[in-house]
Amino acid sequence: MSEINPLELAKDYSQFVPFTARMMAAIRARESNREDRLFHDPFAANLAGQDAFNQVDSQLTPKDQAYVAVRTRFFDDFLTSTRTSQVVLLASGLDARAYRLPWPPNMQLYELDYPKVLTYKANLLKDATPACNHHLIGADLTQPWAEKLLSAGYAPKVPAIWLIEGLLMYLSEAQAHHLIETVSQLSAPGSQLGLDLLNAKAVEYGPYKGYFQFGTDTPKSFLSQYGWQANITQPKEPGANFGRYAELPPPPDDIEDMKTFFIKANKIDVS
């Protein structure tokens, strides 16, 4: 078995991010091989590599893997159930949504992540054809990135769909607010935003405490200050279960339990 330890890699965030992206790909590959799979990602196994499969087996529980599968399916459904001409995936990692989802032919899809992650993905998928007009934008999302997106052709006056999956919990509170503020400034009314958030208890006491930084017990208020009207779903609830959980999530008003929120939000016209 490989000696790579992703939690040790967390000491160097630039190494931690690419390797955990490979672990997520390994989980998607395993899910794709199930008879009752929630989605099909034919590119995931190649993107993951054996080291990542080894670490998933040694570091993550079946419950962890079910969570990733459910989250992937939830946001797949979000992305494909709405009509727009442009999609932005922030911290896109190694998910091959540009290739595996049924995009309309005129779709402009922008992916932003560390250059190392996107270069790795592009090299391994060089023989595959995306199902959209695909734009890879190398960027550190804790630094200014809006001009890179605009230079790639993004149209800020046209409604867009945004997805921020598996990112905000790793940012500081100030960085998380700044990121959402930037997204909001680039979003015309009618835009939609999908993201996942943790509550404060999950940040403080969860299995990755020390690596997670930002959480909120009031996700609707967090987003409303930037002009987003949010609908909140917890994993295990109807719409975010898909037959993978027998138990129910904690009550919505209970802040003493660790929680994850799956969020779909609409940009409202405040003019």
Short mmCIF file of C-alpha atoms in Angstrom, two decimals:
data_model
loop_
_atom_site.label_atom_id
_atom_site.label_comp_id
_atom_site.label_asym_id
_atom_site.label_seq_id
_atom_site.Cartn_x
_atom_site.Cartn_y
_atom_site.Cartn_z
CA MET A 1 0.00 0.00 0.00
CA SER A 2 1.19 3.54 -0.75
CA GLU A 3 2.72 5.50 2.11
CA ILE A 4 1.01 8.74 1.02
CA ASN A 5 -1.06 10.17 3.86
CA PRO A 6 -3.46 12.92 2.72
CA LEU A 7 -3.73 14.33 6.23
CA GLU A 8 0.05 14.79 6.30
CA LEU A 9 -0.20 16.46 2.91
CA ALA A 10 -2.55 18.99 4.49
CA LYS A 11 0.52 20.65 5.95
CA ASP A 12 1.20 21.73 2.37
CA TYR A 13 -2.17 22.83 0.99
CA SER A 14 -0.90 22.93 -2.60
CA GLN A 15 -0.18 19.19 -2.32
CA PHE A 16 -3.22 18.33 -0.20
CA VAL A 17 -5.75 19.70 -2.72
CA PRO A 18 -4.54 17.71 -5.76
CA PHE A 19 -4.36 14.46 -3.81
CA THR A 20 -7.75 14.78 -2.15
CA ALA A 21 -9.17 15.55 -5.61
CA ARG A 22 -7.80 12.17 -6.68
CA MET A 23 -9.44 10.51 -3.67
CA MET A 24 -12.80 12.02 -4.64
CA ALA A 25 -12.25 10.64 -8.16
CA ALA A 26 -11.60 7.20 -6.69
CA ILE A 27 -14.92 7.34 -4.82
CA ARG A 28 -16.72 8.36 -8.02
CA ALA A 29 -15.09 5.46 -9.84
CA ARG A 30 -16.26 3.01 -7.17
CA GLU A 31 -19.76 4.47 -7.33
CA SER A 32 -19.79 4.16 -11.12
CA ASN A 33 -19.14 0.42 -10.82
CA ARG A 34 -22.16 -0.23 -8.57
CA GLU A 35 -25.29 -1.75 -10.06
CA ASP A 36 -27.34 0.85 -8.17
CA ARG A 37 -24.98 3.69 -9.06
CA LEU A 38 -26.18 7.26 -8.65
CA PHE A 39 -24.19 8.51 -11.65
CA HIS A 40 -21.67 7.26 -14.17
CA ASP A 41 -18.21 8.79 -14.41
CA PRO A 42 -16.20 6.70 -16.89
CA PHE A 43 -13.14 8.94 -16.47
CA ALA A 44 -12.83 8.77 -12.69
CA ALA A 45 -10.68 5.63 -12.32
CA ASN A 46 -8.00 6.93 -14.67
CA LEU A 47 -7.98 10.32 -12.94
CA ALA A 48 -7.73 8.76 -9.48
CA GLY A 49 -4.76 6.41 -9.84
CA GLN A 50 -4.01 3.48 -7.54
CA ASP A 51 -2.58 5.56 -4.67
CA ALA A 52 -5.91 7.30 -4.30
CA PHE A 53 -7.85 4.02 -4.25
CA ASN A 54 -5.49 2.75 -1.54
CA GLN A 55 -6.06 5.83 0.58
CA VAL A 56 -9.84 5.71 0.18
CA ASP A 57 -9.76 2.11 1.43
CA SER A 58 -7.57 2.94 4.42
CA GLN A 59 -8.78 6.41 5.39
CA LEU A 60 -12.48 6.71 4.50
CA THR A 61 -15.49 4.80 5.79
CA PRO A 62 -18.39 3.52 3.67
CA LYS A 63 -20.41 6.39 5.18
CA ASP A 64 -17.83 8.90 3.90
CA GLN A 65 -18.02 7.38 0.45
CA ALA A 66 -21.82 7.38 0.44
CA TYR A 67 -21.74 11.07 1.30
CA VAL A 68 -19.52 11.90 -1.70
CA ALA A 69 -21.76 9.87 -4.01
CA VAL A 70 -24.91 11.58 -2.75
CA ARG A 71 -23.33 15.04 -2.99
CA THR A 72 -22.18 14.36 -6.54
CA ARG A 73 -25.64 13.21 -7.62
CA PHE A 74 -27.36 16.12 -5.85
CA PHE A 75 -25.28 18.69 -7.70
CA ASP A 76 -25.39 16.77 -10.98
CA ASP A 77 -29.17 17.08 -10.81
CA PHE A 78 -28.88 20.77 -9.94
CA LEU A 79 -26.64 21.49 -12.93
CA THR A 80 -28.72 19.59 -15.46
CA SER A 81 -32.17 20.70 -14.31
CA THR A 82 -31.75 24.38 -15.15
CA ARG A 83 -31.48 26.22 -18.44
CA THR A 84 -28.65 28.65 -19.08
CA SER A 85 -25.86 29.26 -21.54
CA GLN A 86 -22.98 29.42 -19.05
CA VAL A 87 -21.85 27.41 -16.05
CA VAL A 88 -18.95 28.16 -13.70
CA LEU A 89 -17.43 25.39 -11.56
CA LEU A 90 -15.24 26.82 -8.79
CA ALA A 91 -12.72 24.38 -7.30
CA SER A 92 -13.82 21.87 -9.93
CA GLY A 93 -11.22 19.29 -8.95
CA LEU A 94 -11.10 16.13 -11.04
CA ASP A 95 -14.81 15.70 -11.64
CA ALA A 96 -15.38 15.26 -15.37
CA ARG A 97 -18.75 17.01 -15.54
CA ALA A 98 -17.71 18.81 -18.74
CA TYR A 99 -17.45 15.38 -20.37
CA ARG A 100 -20.03 13.20 -18.64
CA LEU A 101 -23.14 15.39 -18.30
CA PRO A 102 -25.58 16.02 -21.19
CA TRP A 103 -24.89 19.68 -21.91
CA PRO A 104 -26.62 21.55 -24.73
CA PRO A 105 -24.20 22.19 -27.61
CA ASN A 106 -23.96 25.96 -27.00
CA MET A 107 -23.05 25.63 -23.31
CA GLN A 108 -20.04 27.63 -22.13
CA LEU A 109 -18.54 25.82 -19.15
CA TYR A 110 -15.76 27.46 -17.13
CA GLU A 111 -13.69 25.48 -14.63
CA LEU A 112 -11.45 27.23 -12.12
CA ASP A 113 -8.98 25.42 -9.90
CA TYR A 114 -5.27 25.29 -9.15
CA PRO A 115 -3.26 25.11 -12.40
CA LYS A 116 -1.68 21.85 -11.21
CA VAL A 117 -5.08 20.19 -10.84
CA LEU A 118 -6.41 21.34 -14.21
CA THR A 119 -3.20 20.46 -16.06
CA TYR A 120 -3.25 16.95 -14.58
CA LYS A 121 -6.89 16.50 -15.63
CA ALA A 122 -6.37 17.94 -19.11
CA ASN A 123 -3.41 15.67 -19.78
CA LEU A 124 -5.29 12.51 -18.79
CA LEU A 125 -8.42 13.51 -20.72
CA LYS A 126 -6.66 14.79 -23.83
CA ASP A 127 -8.28 12.11 -26.00
CA ALA A 128 -11.80 12.74 -24.66
CA THR A 129 -14.19 15.27 -26.15
CA PRO A 130 -16.13 17.58 -23.81
CA ALA A 131 -19.88 17.86 -24.34
CA CYS A 132 -19.73 21.66 -24.15
CA ASN A 133 -17.49 24.63 -24.93
CA HIS A 134 -14.94 23.98 -22.23
CA HIS A 135 -12.70 26.63 -20.62
CA LEU A 136 -10.02 25.66 -18.08
CA ILE A 137 -8.82 28.58 -15.95
CA GLY A 138 -5.94 28.05 -13.56
CA ALA A 139 -6.50 30.16 -10.45
CA ASP A 140 -5.99 30.28 -6.70
CA LEU A 141 -9.49 31.16 -5.53
CA THR A 142 -8.13 32.90 -2.43
CA GLN A 143 -6.53 35.44 -4.78
CA PRO A 144 -8.16 37.71 -7.41
CA TRP A 145 -9.63 35.56 -10.18
CA ALA A 146 -12.59 37.45 -11.66
CA GLU A 147 -10.58 39.05 -14.48
CA LYS A 148 -9.38 35.62 -15.60
CA LEU A 149 -12.98 34.44 -15.88
CA LEU A 150 -14.05 37.56 -17.77
CA SER A 151 -11.08 37.28 -20.13
CA ALA A 152 -12.14 33.72 -20.97
CA GLY A 153 -15.48 35.00 -22.26
CA TYR A 154 -17.80 34.85 -19.26
CA ALA A 155 -20.72 37.28 -19.69
CA PRO A 156 -21.66 38.88 -16.35
CA LYS A 157 -24.93 40.31 -17.68
CA VAL A 158 -26.22 36.84 -18.64
CA PRO A 159 -27.65 34.55 -15.91
CA ALA A 160 -25.25 31.78 -15.01
CA ILE A 161 -25.14 28.64 -12.92
CA TRP A 162 -22.36 28.47 -10.33
CA LEU A 163 -21.21 25.45 -8.36
CA ILE A 164 -18.90 25.67 -5.34
CA GLU A 165 -18.52 22.10 -4.12
CA GLY A 166 -16.22 21.03 -1.30
CA LEU A 167 -14.42 24.37 -0.98
CA LEU A 168 -15.81 26.92 1.48
CA MET A 169 -15.10 24.85 4.58
CA TYR A 170 -11.36 25.00 3.80
CA LEU A 171 -11.34 28.81 3.62
CA SER A 172 -11.12 31.32 6.42
CA GLU A 173 -14.32 33.21 7.24
CA ALA A 174 -13.00 36.33 5.48
CA GLN A 175 -12.02 34.33 2.39
CA ALA A 176 -15.42 32.60 2.25
CA HIS A 177 -17.26 35.92 2.42
CA HIS A 178 -15.01 37.45 -0.21
CA LEU A 179 -15.52 34.53 -2.57
CA ILE A 180 -19.32 34.72 -2.33
CA GLU A 181 -19.17 38.50 -2.71
CA THR A 182 -17.14 38.10 -5.93
CA VAL A 183 -19.53 35.47 -7.30
CA SER A 184 -22.44 37.78 -6.49
CA GLN A 185 -20.88 40.73 -8.27
CA LEU A 186 -20.47 38.57 -11.39
CA SER A 187 -24.03 37.16 -11.27
CA ALA A 188 -26.97 38.68 -13.12
CA PRO A 189 -30.44 38.33 -11.56
CA GLY A 190 -31.78 34.89 -12.40
CA SER A 191 -28.41 33.24 -11.82
CA GLN A 192 -28.29 30.14 -9.65
CA LEU A 193 -25.73 28.95 -7.12
CA GLY A 194 -25.12 25.46 -5.77
CA LEU A 195 -22.79 24.92 -2.82
CA ASP A 196 -22.22 22.88 0.31
CA LEU A 197 -21.56 24.30 3.76
CA LEU A 198 -20.88 22.97 7.24
CA ASN A 199 -22.27 24.27 10.49
CA ALA A 200 -19.97 25.53 13.23
CA LYS A 201 -20.14 22.27 15.19
CA ALA A 202 -18.91 20.23 12.19
CA VAL A 203 -15.95 22.56 11.74
CA GLU A 204 -15.03 22.46 15.42
CA TYR A 205 -15.59 18.78 16.17
CA GLY A 206 -15.75 16.97 12.81
CA PRO A 207 -13.21 14.37 11.66
CA TYR A 208 -11.23 16.99 9.74
CA LYS A 209 -11.02 19.60 12.47
CA GLY A 210 -7.84 21.56 11.98
CA TYR A 211 -8.29 21.43 8.21
CA PHE A 212 -11.80 22.87 8.04
CA GLN A 213 -12.01 26.56 8.94
CA PHE A 214 -15.37 28.02 7.97
CA GLY A 215 -18.88 27.02 8.94
CA THR A 216 -22.17 28.74 9.65
CA ASP A 217 -25.33 27.82 11.52
CA THR A 218 -27.34 30.29 9.41
CA PRO A 219 -26.61 29.53 5.73
CA LYS A 220 -29.68 31.41 4.50
CA SER A 221 -28.56 34.61 6.23
CA PHE A 222 -24.99 34.10 5.05
CA LEU A 223 -26.15 34.09 1.43
CA SER A 224 -28.99 36.61 1.67
CA GLN A 225 -26.60 39.44 2.51
CA TYR A 226 -25.14 38.96 -0.98
CA GLY A 227 -28.48 38.85 -2.78
CA TRP A 228 -29.15 35.09 -2.84
CA GLN A 229 -32.39 33.40 -1.83
CA ALA A 230 -31.42 29.93 -0.63
CA ASN A 231 -33.14 26.57 -0.32
CA ILE A 232 -31.39 24.31 2.21
CA THR A 233 -31.31 20.50 2.16
CA GLN A 234 -29.41 18.24 4.52
CA PRO A 235 -27.97 14.91 3.35
CA LYS A 236 -30.39 12.09 4.30
CA GLU A 237 -33.44 14.28 3.65
CA PRO A 238 -35.71 13.56 0.67
CA GLY A 239 -33.94 14.91 -2.37
CA ALA A 240 -30.52 14.20 -0.87
CA ASN A 241 -30.84 10.56 0.11
CA PHE A 242 -31.12 8.44 -3.08
CA GLY A 243 -31.62 5.30 -1.02
CA ARG A 244 -28.22 5.51 0.70
CA TYR A 245 -29.35 6.47 4.21
CA ALA A 246 -31.84 4.80 6.54
CA GLU A 247 -31.66 7.46 9.29
CA LEU A 248 -32.89 11.05 9.25
CA PRO A 249 -30.63 14.13 9.64
CA PRO A 250 -30.58 16.28 12.80
CA PRO A 251 -33.51 18.70 13.22
CA PRO A 252 -32.97 21.97 11.29
CA ASP A 253 -32.96 24.14 14.42
CA ASP A 254 -30.52 21.95 16.40
CA ILE A 255 -27.08 23.61 16.35
CA GLU A 256 -25.55 21.08 18.75
CA ASP A 257 -25.28 18.39 16.06
CA MET A 258 -22.72 18.37 13.26
CA LYS A 259 -24.44 19.26 9.98
CA THR A 260 -23.79 19.59 6.30
CA PHE A 261 -25.98 21.76 4.10
CA PHE A 262 -26.60 21.27 0.38
CA ILE A 263 -27.78 24.58 -1.00
CA LYS A 264 -29.50 25.78 -4.15
CA ALA A 265 -29.83 29.55 -4.32
CA ASN A 266 -31.32 32.08 -6.74
CA LYS A 267 -29.87 35.53 -7.38
CA ILE A 268 -32.60 38.06 -6.81
CA ASP A 269 -32.94 41.49 -8.36
CA VAL A 270 -32.38 44.01 -5.56
CA SER A 271 -32.46 47.09 -7.79
#
